């Protein structure tokens, strides 16, 4: 992962000459985060808006990139520099064709696939009108929550504290780079701030997505979780993750040290 992030930073030292149509992909909200970093709650807030068609967790962006790599016979990082604005527009339209049903005829939809953070710059080259919401949570709580959960697959970094800390640092440095590169299209959305000031943070989130404030987007905070229902995963209570690291005291000192290292 460190090598991938290094290569991505080098490939995106500056924004690429992406698709020429600045509005292409304006219906897309990419929701990016590590596991347990608040993306589920943020997705539920957005899904509650009447102008948001739904939340998609399918790897459509990854498939479009993978198929283009297969067509060119080279991995992504070897053909990025050769792609033209017309290429990026073609790939963007391919992605939109695949995700069209998620919109359900509404102005926005949310792509919440967990690995899209690795290729946010590629997504914004394909879809210059899209927005990226990067959900962030306290580093210790995020990493400890990943360690506590035994993922069945797809999160190989989560089984070892050293690996978790290293992965978190790579995630952070690439996320910070995307934010610097695309300041108008990339929003850092803080989980603790959302819980402390839900109305202000929801308004900020919706303004970034060019959506008017809707009462349904605050319902989960004005009522108890058992009363707040959304469409993210059926009709379940809104997701809140408690802060648990403090309960473990010195047992997490090594993780604290790893996360504090520079």
Short mmCIF file of N, CA and C in Angstrom, two decimals, residues 14-178:
data_model
loop_
_atom_site.label_atom_id
_atom_site.label_comp_id
_atom_site.label_asym_id
_atom_site.label_seq_id
_atom_site.Cartn_x
_atom_site.Cartn_y
_atom_site.Cartn_z
N UNK A 14 0.17 17.02 -10.07
CA UNK A 14 -0.77 18.07 -10.48
C UNK A 14 -2.03 17.40 -11.01
N UNK A 15 -3.17 18.10 -11.00
CA UNK A 15 -4.38 17.50 -11.57
C UNK A 15 -4.18 17.15 -13.04
N UNK A 16 -4.73 16.03 -13.47
CA UNK A 16 -4.63 15.63 -14.86
C UNK A 16 -5.59 16.46 -15.73
N UNK A 17 -5.31 16.47 -17.02
CA UNK A 17 -6.25 17.08 -17.97
C UNK A 17 -7.39 16.08 -18.17
N UNK A 18 -8.41 16.19 -17.35
CA UNK A 18 -9.51 15.23 -17.38
C UNK A 18 -10.55 15.57 -18.43
N UNK A 19 -11.72 14.97 -18.29
CA UNK A 19 -12.81 15.20 -19.23
C UNK A 19 -13.11 16.69 -19.35
N UNK A 20 -13.36 17.14 -20.56
CA UNK A 20 -13.53 18.57 -20.80
C UNK A 20 -14.82 19.13 -20.23
N UNK A 21 -15.86 18.31 -20.12
CA UNK A 21 -17.15 18.76 -19.62
C UNK A 21 -17.10 18.85 -18.09
N UNK A 22 -17.04 20.07 -17.58
CA UNK A 22 -16.89 20.28 -16.14
C UNK A 22 -18.08 19.78 -15.35
N UNK A 23 -19.23 19.60 -16.01
CA UNK A 23 -20.44 19.14 -15.30
C UNK A 23 -20.59 17.63 -15.33
N UNK A 24 -19.75 16.93 -16.09
CA UNK A 24 -19.90 15.48 -16.20
C UNK A 24 -19.73 14.83 -14.83
N UNK A 25 -20.75 14.08 -14.42
CA UNK A 25 -20.71 13.41 -13.14
C UNK A 25 -21.22 14.22 -11.97
N UNK A 26 -21.90 15.35 -12.24
CA UNK A 26 -22.34 16.20 -11.14
C UNK A 26 -23.35 15.51 -10.23
N UNK A 27 -23.93 14.41 -10.68
CA UNK A 27 -24.88 13.68 -9.84
C UNK A 27 -24.20 12.76 -8.84
N UNK A 28 -22.88 12.60 -8.95
CA UNK A 28 -22.17 11.59 -8.15
C UNK A 28 -21.57 12.21 -6.89
N UNK A 29 -21.81 11.56 -5.76
CA UNK A 29 -21.14 11.89 -4.51
C UNK A 29 -20.34 10.65 -4.10
N UNK A 30 -19.03 10.74 -4.18
CA UNK A 30 -18.18 9.64 -3.73
C UNK A 30 -17.98 9.77 -2.23
N UNK A 31 -18.32 8.73 -1.51
CA UNK A 31 -18.18 8.70 -0.05
C UNK A 31 -17.00 7.79 0.27
N UNK A 32 -15.93 8.36 0.81
CA UNK A 32 -14.69 7.62 1.00
C UNK A 32 -14.28 7.64 2.47
N UNK A 33 -13.80 6.50 2.96
CA UNK A 33 -13.39 6.40 4.36
C UNK A 33 -12.78 5.04 4.62
N UNK A 34 -12.03 4.95 5.71
CA UNK A 34 -11.66 3.65 6.24
C UNK A 34 -12.88 3.04 6.93
N UNK A 35 -12.89 1.73 7.15
CA UNK A 35 -13.99 1.14 7.91
C UNK A 35 -14.10 1.79 9.29
N UNK A 36 -15.31 1.93 9.77
CA UNK A 36 -15.60 2.45 11.10
C UNK A 36 -15.21 3.92 11.27
N UNK A 37 -15.11 4.67 10.18
CA UNK A 37 -14.73 6.08 10.27
C UNK A 37 -15.91 7.02 10.06
N UNK A 38 -17.13 6.51 10.09
CA UNK A 38 -18.31 7.37 10.02
C UNK A 38 -19.00 7.40 8.68
N UNK A 39 -18.54 6.61 7.71
CA UNK A 39 -19.17 6.65 6.39
C UNK A 39 -20.60 6.12 6.42
N UNK A 40 -20.88 5.14 7.28
CA UNK A 40 -22.24 4.58 7.31
C UNK A 40 -23.24 5.65 7.74
N UNK A 41 -22.92 6.40 8.79
CA UNK A 41 -23.83 7.45 9.24
C UNK A 41 -23.97 8.55 8.19
N UNK A 42 -22.87 8.94 7.59
CA UNK A 42 -22.93 9.98 6.56
C UNK A 42 -23.75 9.52 5.36
N UNK A 43 -23.59 8.26 4.98
CA UNK A 43 -24.40 7.73 3.89
C UNK A 43 -25.87 7.72 4.22
N UNK A 44 -26.21 7.43 5.45
CA UNK A 44 -27.61 7.43 5.85
C UNK A 44 -28.20 8.84 5.82
N UNK A 45 -27.42 9.81 6.23
CA UNK A 45 -27.87 11.21 6.18
C UNK A 45 -28.17 11.60 4.74
N UNK A 46 -27.25 11.30 3.84
CA UNK A 46 -27.45 11.66 2.43
C UNK A 46 -28.61 10.88 1.82
N UNK A 47 -28.71 9.59 2.15
CA UNK A 47 -29.78 8.77 1.58
C UNK A 47 -31.16 9.23 2.02
N UNK A 48 -31.23 9.93 3.16
CA UNK A 48 -32.51 10.42 3.65
C UNK A 48 -33.02 11.62 2.86
N UNK A 49 -32.15 12.23 2.06
CA UNK A 49 -32.55 13.43 1.31
C UNK A 49 -33.44 13.04 0.13
N UNK A 50 -34.51 13.76 -0.09
CA UNK A 50 -35.43 13.39 -1.19
C UNK A 50 -34.82 13.52 -2.58
N UNK A 51 -33.72 14.24 -2.72
CA UNK A 51 -33.09 14.39 -4.03
C UNK A 51 -31.95 13.41 -4.26
N UNK A 52 -31.73 12.50 -3.32
CA UNK A 52 -30.67 11.50 -3.46
C UNK A 52 -31.30 10.16 -3.78
N UNK A 53 -30.91 9.59 -4.91
CA UNK A 53 -31.55 8.36 -5.35
C UNK A 53 -31.22 7.16 -4.50
N UNK A 54 -29.99 7.06 -4.01
CA UNK A 54 -29.63 5.91 -3.20
C UNK A 54 -28.15 5.87 -2.93
N UNK A 55 -27.73 4.86 -2.20
CA UNK A 55 -26.33 4.64 -1.87
C UNK A 55 -25.89 3.31 -2.50
N UNK A 56 -24.82 3.37 -3.27
CA UNK A 56 -24.34 2.19 -3.98
C UNK A 56 -22.98 1.79 -3.42
N UNK A 57 -22.82 0.52 -3.10
CA UNK A 57 -21.54 0.01 -2.61
C UNK A 57 -20.92 -0.97 -3.61
N UNK A 58 -21.31 -0.87 -4.86
CA UNK A 58 -20.76 -1.75 -5.89
C UNK A 58 -19.45 -1.17 -6.43
N UNK A 59 -18.51 -2.02 -6.83
CA UNK A 59 -17.20 -1.54 -7.31
C UNK A 59 -17.22 -1.10 -8.76
N UNK A 60 -18.19 -0.30 -9.16
CA UNK A 60 -18.31 0.09 -10.57
C UNK A 60 -17.12 0.91 -11.04
N UNK A 61 -16.64 1.83 -10.20
CA UNK A 61 -15.48 2.63 -10.59
C UNK A 61 -14.27 1.74 -10.79
N UNK A 62 -14.07 0.80 -9.89
CA UNK A 62 -12.93 -0.11 -10.00
C UNK A 62 -13.04 -0.98 -11.27
N UNK A 63 -14.26 -1.38 -11.60
CA UNK A 63 -14.46 -2.19 -12.80
C UNK A 63 -14.14 -1.41 -14.07
N UNK A 64 -14.58 -0.16 -14.13
CA UNK A 64 -14.29 0.66 -15.31
C UNK A 64 -12.78 0.81 -15.47
N UNK A 65 -12.08 1.10 -14.38
CA UNK A 65 -10.63 1.26 -14.44
C UNK A 65 -9.96 -0.07 -14.81
N UNK A 66 -10.42 -1.15 -14.21
CA UNK A 66 -9.84 -2.46 -14.50
C UNK A 66 -10.02 -2.88 -15.94
N UNK A 67 -11.20 -2.62 -16.50
CA UNK A 67 -11.45 -2.99 -17.89
C UNK A 67 -10.63 -2.14 -18.85
N UNK A 68 -10.42 -0.87 -18.49
CA UNK A 68 -9.57 -0.03 -19.34
C UNK A 68 -8.12 -0.50 -19.27
N UNK A 69 -7.68 -0.91 -18.10
CA UNK A 69 -6.32 -1.43 -17.97
C UNK A 69 -6.15 -2.70 -18.80
N UNK A 70 -7.17 -3.56 -18.79
CA UNK A 70 -7.11 -4.79 -19.59
C UNK A 70 -7.09 -4.46 -21.07
N UNK A 71 -7.88 -3.47 -21.48
CA UNK A 71 -7.92 -3.09 -22.90
C UNK A 71 -6.57 -2.56 -23.36
N UNK A 72 -5.90 -1.81 -22.49
CA UNK A 72 -4.60 -1.23 -22.84
C UNK A 72 -3.45 -2.21 -22.62
N UNK A 73 -3.71 -3.27 -21.85
CA UNK A 73 -2.66 -4.22 -21.55
C UNK A 73 -1.63 -3.71 -20.57
N UNK A 74 -2.01 -2.72 -19.76
CA UNK A 74 -1.09 -2.13 -18.78
C UNK A 74 -1.88 -1.77 -17.53
N UNK A 75 -1.26 -1.83 -16.34
CA UNK A 75 -1.95 -1.42 -15.13
C UNK A 75 -2.18 0.09 -15.11
N UNK A 76 -3.10 0.50 -14.28
CA UNK A 76 -3.54 1.91 -14.22
C UNK A 76 -2.38 2.90 -14.19
N UNK A 77 -1.43 2.70 -13.28
CA UNK A 77 -0.38 3.70 -13.09
C UNK A 77 0.56 3.79 -14.28
N UNK A 78 0.47 2.84 -15.21
CA UNK A 78 1.31 2.91 -16.41
C UNK A 78 0.61 3.58 -17.59
N UNK A 79 -0.70 3.78 -17.50
CA UNK A 79 -1.37 4.45 -18.62
C UNK A 79 -2.01 5.78 -18.24
N UNK A 80 -1.99 6.15 -16.97
CA UNK A 80 -2.60 7.41 -16.55
C UNK A 80 -2.08 8.58 -17.38
N UNK A 81 -0.78 8.66 -17.52
CA UNK A 81 -0.18 9.80 -18.21
C UNK A 81 -0.51 9.89 -19.68
N UNK A 82 -0.90 8.77 -20.28
CA UNK A 82 -1.20 8.75 -21.71
C UNK A 82 -2.68 9.00 -22.00
N UNK A 83 -3.53 8.99 -21.00
CA UNK A 83 -4.97 9.17 -21.22
C UNK A 83 -5.28 10.61 -21.61
N UNK A 84 -6.13 10.77 -22.60
CA UNK A 84 -6.52 12.10 -23.09
C UNK A 84 -7.83 12.53 -22.45
N UNK A 85 -8.20 13.80 -22.53
CA UNK A 85 -9.52 14.22 -22.04
C UNK A 85 -10.65 13.40 -22.64
N UNK A 86 -10.53 13.03 -23.92
CA UNK A 86 -11.56 12.20 -24.55
C UNK A 86 -11.63 10.82 -23.89
N UNK A 87 -10.47 10.26 -23.54
CA UNK A 87 -10.45 8.97 -22.84
C UNK A 87 -11.15 9.07 -21.50
N UNK A 88 -10.83 10.11 -20.75
CA UNK A 88 -11.44 10.27 -19.42
C UNK A 88 -12.96 10.46 -19.55
N UNK A 89 -13.39 11.21 -20.54
CA UNK A 89 -14.83 11.41 -20.74
C UNK A 89 -15.51 10.09 -21.09
N UNK A 90 -14.87 9.30 -21.94
CA UNK A 90 -15.43 7.99 -22.30
C UNK A 90 -15.58 7.10 -21.07
N UNK A 91 -14.56 7.09 -20.22
CA UNK A 91 -14.62 6.28 -19.01
C UNK A 91 -15.68 6.81 -18.04
N UNK A 92 -15.78 8.12 -17.96
CA UNK A 92 -16.80 8.70 -17.09
C UNK A 92 -18.21 8.35 -17.53
N UNK A 93 -18.45 8.39 -18.84
CA UNK A 93 -19.77 8.03 -19.34
C UNK A 93 -20.05 6.54 -19.13
N UNK A 94 -19.02 5.72 -19.25
CA UNK A 94 -19.18 4.28 -18.98
C UNK A 94 -19.60 4.07 -17.53
N UNK A 95 -18.94 4.75 -16.62
CA UNK A 95 -19.30 4.64 -15.20
C UNK A 95 -20.74 5.09 -14.96
N UNK A 96 -21.13 6.20 -15.53
CA UNK A 96 -22.49 6.72 -15.32
C UNK A 96 -23.54 5.78 -15.88
N UNK A 97 -23.22 5.11 -17.00
CA UNK A 97 -24.17 4.15 -17.57
C UNK A 97 -24.39 2.98 -16.61
N UNK A 98 -23.34 2.57 -15.93
CA UNK A 98 -23.45 1.44 -15.00
C UNK A 98 -24.21 1.81 -13.73
N UNK A 99 -24.07 3.02 -13.31
CA UNK A 99 -24.67 3.44 -12.03
C UNK A 99 -26.01 4.14 -12.21
N UNK A 100 -26.44 4.31 -13.44
CA UNK A 100 -27.69 5.03 -13.69
C UNK A 100 -28.88 4.56 -12.87
N UNK A 101 -29.11 3.25 -12.72
CA UNK A 101 -30.27 2.80 -11.95
C UNK A 101 -30.27 3.26 -10.49
N UNK A 102 -29.09 3.54 -9.92
CA UNK A 102 -29.03 3.97 -8.52
C UNK A 102 -29.65 5.35 -8.34
N UNK A 103 -29.57 6.18 -9.38
CA UNK A 103 -30.11 7.54 -9.30
C UNK A 103 -31.63 7.55 -9.12
N UNK A 104 -32.30 6.58 -9.75
CA UNK A 104 -33.76 6.51 -9.70
C UNK A 104 -34.40 7.83 -10.14
N UNK A 105 -33.76 8.50 -11.11
CA UNK A 105 -34.31 9.73 -11.66
C UNK A 105 -34.11 10.95 -10.79
N UNK A 106 -33.28 10.85 -9.75
CA UNK A 106 -33.06 11.98 -8.85
C UNK A 106 -31.71 12.64 -9.14
N UNK A 107 -31.52 13.87 -8.65
CA UNK A 107 -30.32 14.63 -9.04
C UNK A 107 -29.00 14.10 -8.51
N UNK A 108 -28.99 13.28 -7.45
CA UNK A 108 -27.75 12.82 -6.85
C UNK A 108 -27.83 11.34 -6.49
N UNK A 109 -26.68 10.70 -6.42
CA UNK A 109 -26.58 9.39 -5.79
C UNK A 109 -25.21 9.28 -5.13
N UNK A 110 -25.07 8.33 -4.23
CA UNK A 110 -23.85 8.18 -3.43
C UNK A 110 -23.16 6.87 -3.81
N UNK A 111 -21.89 6.97 -4.16
CA UNK A 111 -21.04 5.79 -4.39
C UNK A 111 -20.18 5.62 -3.14
N UNK A 112 -20.44 4.57 -2.37
CA UNK A 112 -19.76 4.37 -1.09
C UNK A 112 -18.83 3.16 -1.11
N UNK A 113 -18.35 2.77 -2.29
CA UNK A 113 -17.46 1.60 -2.33
C UNK A 113 -16.18 1.90 -1.55
N UNK A 114 -15.76 0.94 -0.74
CA UNK A 114 -14.74 1.18 0.29
C UNK A 114 -13.35 1.47 -0.25
N UNK A 115 -13.01 1.05 -1.46
CA UNK A 115 -11.65 1.22 -1.96
C UNK A 115 -11.48 2.41 -2.90
N UNK A 116 -12.52 3.18 -3.12
CA UNK A 116 -12.42 4.29 -4.07
C UNK A 116 -11.46 5.39 -3.60
N UNK A 117 -11.16 5.45 -2.30
CA UNK A 117 -10.24 6.49 -1.83
C UNK A 117 -8.87 6.38 -2.49
N UNK A 118 -8.52 5.18 -2.92
CA UNK A 118 -7.20 4.98 -3.52
C UNK A 118 -7.09 5.64 -4.90
N UNK A 119 -8.22 5.89 -5.55
CA UNK A 119 -8.22 6.39 -6.93
C UNK A 119 -9.11 7.62 -7.08
N UNK A 120 -9.20 8.43 -6.04
CA UNK A 120 -10.08 9.60 -6.11
C UNK A 120 -9.66 10.54 -7.24
N UNK A 121 -8.36 10.70 -7.47
CA UNK A 121 -7.91 11.56 -8.55
C UNK A 121 -8.35 11.06 -9.91
N UNK A 122 -8.35 9.74 -10.08
CA UNK A 122 -8.83 9.14 -11.33
C UNK A 122 -10.32 9.40 -11.48
N UNK A 123 -11.07 9.22 -10.40
CA UNK A 123 -12.52 9.45 -10.45
C UNK A 123 -12.83 10.88 -10.87
N UNK A 124 -12.07 11.84 -10.36
CA UNK A 124 -12.34 13.25 -10.69
C UNK A 124 -11.81 13.64 -12.06
N UNK A 125 -10.89 12.88 -12.61
CA UNK A 125 -10.51 13.09 -14.01
C UNK A 125 -11.62 12.60 -14.93
N UNK A 126 -12.23 11.47 -14.58
CA UNK A 126 -13.34 10.92 -15.36
C UNK A 126 -14.60 11.76 -15.21
N UNK A 127 -14.82 12.27 -14.01
CA UNK A 127 -16.08 12.92 -13.66
C UNK A 127 -15.79 14.24 -12.96
N UNK A 128 -15.43 15.28 -13.71
CA UNK A 128 -15.03 16.55 -13.09
C UNK A 128 -16.13 17.20 -12.25
N UNK A 129 -17.39 16.84 -12.51
CA UNK A 129 -18.48 17.42 -11.75
C UNK A 129 -18.80 16.69 -10.45
N UNK A 130 -18.15 15.55 -10.21
CA UNK A 130 -18.44 14.76 -9.02
C UNK A 130 -17.87 15.43 -7.78
N UNK A 131 -18.35 14.97 -6.63
CA UNK A 131 -17.87 15.46 -5.34
C UNK A 131 -17.36 14.28 -4.52
N UNK A 132 -16.36 14.54 -3.69
CA UNK A 132 -15.82 13.52 -2.80
C UNK A 132 -16.01 13.98 -1.36
N UNK A 133 -16.66 13.14 -0.57
CA UNK A 133 -16.79 13.38 0.87
C UNK A 133 -15.90 12.36 1.57
N UNK A 134 -14.87 12.86 2.23
CA UNK A 134 -13.92 11.99 2.94
C UNK A 134 -14.29 11.99 4.42
N UNK A 135 -14.81 10.88 4.90
CA UNK A 135 -15.21 10.76 6.30
C UNK A 135 -14.00 10.40 7.15
N UNK A 136 -13.77 11.18 8.18
CA UNK A 136 -12.64 10.96 9.07
C UNK A 136 -13.12 10.88 10.51
N UNK A 137 -12.48 10.03 11.27
CA UNK A 137 -12.78 9.85 12.68
C UNK A 137 -11.46 9.82 13.45
N UNK A 138 -11.53 10.01 14.75
CA UNK A 138 -10.33 9.93 15.58
C UNK A 138 -9.51 8.71 15.18
N UNK A 139 -8.20 8.91 14.99
CA UNK A 139 -7.34 7.84 14.46
C UNK A 139 -7.32 6.62 15.36
N UNK A 140 -7.21 6.82 16.66
CA UNK A 140 -7.14 5.68 17.57
C UNK A 140 -8.44 4.90 17.55
N UNK A 141 -9.57 5.60 17.58
CA UNK A 141 -10.87 4.92 17.57
C UNK A 141 -11.08 4.17 16.25
N UNK A 142 -10.70 4.78 15.15
CA UNK A 142 -10.86 4.13 13.84
C UNK A 142 -10.03 2.86 13.76
N UNK A 143 -8.77 2.98 14.12
CA UNK A 143 -7.87 1.83 13.98
C UNK A 143 -8.24 0.72 14.97
N UNK A 144 -8.61 1.09 16.19
CA UNK A 144 -8.98 0.08 17.16
C UNK A 144 -10.27 -0.61 16.75
N UNK A 145 -11.22 0.13 16.18
CA UNK A 145 -12.46 -0.48 15.70
C UNK A 145 -12.18 -1.48 14.58
N UNK A 146 -11.23 -1.15 13.70
CA UNK A 146 -10.85 -2.09 12.64
C UNK A 146 -10.22 -3.35 13.24
N UNK A 147 -9.41 -3.18 14.27
CA UNK A 147 -8.75 -4.31 14.91
C UNK A 147 -9.75 -5.19 15.66
N UNK A 148 -10.75 -4.57 16.27
CA UNK A 148 -11.75 -5.33 17.03
C UNK A 148 -12.58 -6.22 16.13
N UNK A 149 -12.88 -5.75 14.94
CA UNK A 149 -13.76 -6.51 14.05
C UNK A 149 -12.96 -7.52 13.24
N UNK A 150 -13.42 -8.74 13.23
CA UNK A 150 -12.79 -9.78 12.41
C UNK A 150 -13.46 -9.77 11.04
N UNK A 151 -12.88 -9.04 10.10
CA UNK A 151 -13.41 -8.99 8.74
C UNK A 151 -13.20 -10.34 8.07
N UNK A 152 -14.19 -10.77 7.35
CA UNK A 152 -14.08 -12.05 6.65
C UNK A 152 -13.08 -11.98 5.50
N UNK A 153 -13.03 -10.84 4.82
CA UNK A 153 -12.12 -10.69 3.69
C UNK A 153 -12.03 -9.22 3.31
N UNK A 154 -11.01 -8.90 2.52
CA UNK A 154 -10.92 -7.57 1.94
C UNK A 154 -10.26 -6.51 2.79
N UNK A 155 -9.89 -6.84 4.02
CA UNK A 155 -9.25 -5.86 4.89
C UNK A 155 -8.02 -6.50 5.54
N UNK A 156 -7.08 -6.91 4.72
CA UNK A 156 -5.92 -7.64 5.23
C UNK A 156 -5.08 -6.82 6.20
N UNK A 157 -5.16 -5.51 6.11
CA UNK A 157 -4.38 -4.66 7.00
C UNK A 157 -4.86 -4.71 8.44
N UNK A 158 -6.07 -5.22 8.69
CA UNK A 158 -6.73 -5.02 9.98
C UNK A 158 -6.37 -6.04 11.05
N UNK A 159 -5.50 -7.00 10.75
CA UNK A 159 -5.24 -8.08 11.70
C UNK A 159 -4.00 -7.84 12.57
N UNK A 160 -3.30 -6.74 12.33
CA UNK A 160 -2.06 -6.48 13.05
C UNK A 160 -1.96 -4.98 13.32
N UNK A 161 -1.60 -4.59 14.55
CA UNK A 161 -1.59 -3.18 14.91
C UNK A 161 -0.59 -2.38 14.09
N UNK A 162 0.58 -2.95 13.81
CA UNK A 162 1.56 -2.25 12.99
C UNK A 162 1.02 -2.02 11.58
N UNK A 163 0.38 -3.04 11.02
CA UNK A 163 -0.20 -2.90 9.68
C UNK A 163 -1.31 -1.86 9.67
N UNK A 164 -2.15 -1.88 10.69
CA UNK A 164 -3.26 -0.92 10.76
C UNK A 164 -2.72 0.51 10.78
N UNK A 165 -1.73 0.76 11.63
CA UNK A 165 -1.18 2.11 11.74
C UNK A 165 -0.54 2.56 10.43
N UNK A 166 0.19 1.65 9.78
CA UNK A 166 0.82 1.99 8.50
C UNK A 166 -0.24 2.29 7.44
N UNK A 167 -1.28 1.48 7.39
CA UNK A 167 -2.36 1.68 6.41
C UNK A 167 -3.06 3.00 6.67
N UNK A 168 -3.32 3.29 7.94
CA UNK A 168 -3.98 4.56 8.29
C UNK A 168 -3.14 5.75 7.83
N UNK A 169 -1.83 5.70 8.04
CA UNK A 169 -0.97 6.82 7.63
C UNK A 169 -1.00 7.00 6.11
N UNK A 170 -0.98 5.88 5.37
CA UNK A 170 -1.05 5.99 3.91
C UNK A 170 -2.40 6.56 3.47
N UNK A 171 -3.46 6.10 4.11
CA UNK A 171 -4.79 6.64 3.82
C UNK A 171 -4.82 8.14 4.07
N UNK A 172 -4.25 8.58 5.17
CA UNK A 172 -4.27 10.00 5.52
C UNK A 172 -3.46 10.83 4.53
N UNK A 173 -2.27 10.38 4.19
CA UNK A 173 -1.44 11.22 3.32
C UNK A 173 -2.01 11.30 1.92
N UNK A 174 -2.63 10.23 1.43
CA UNK A 174 -3.25 10.31 0.11
C UNK A 174 -4.51 11.16 0.17
N UNK A 175 -5.30 11.00 1.23
CA UNK A 175 -6.49 11.83 1.37
C UNK A 175 -6.17 13.31 1.45
N UNK A 176 -5.13 13.66 2.21
CA UNK A 176 -4.72 15.07 2.31
C UNK A 176 -4.28 15.59 0.94
N UNK A 177 -3.62 14.73 0.17
CA UNK A 177 -3.17 15.15 -1.16
C UNK A 177 -4.37 15.42 -2.07
N UNK A 178 -5.35 14.52 -2.05
CA UNK A 178 -6.54 14.76 -2.86
C UNK A 178 -7.22 16.08 -2.46
#
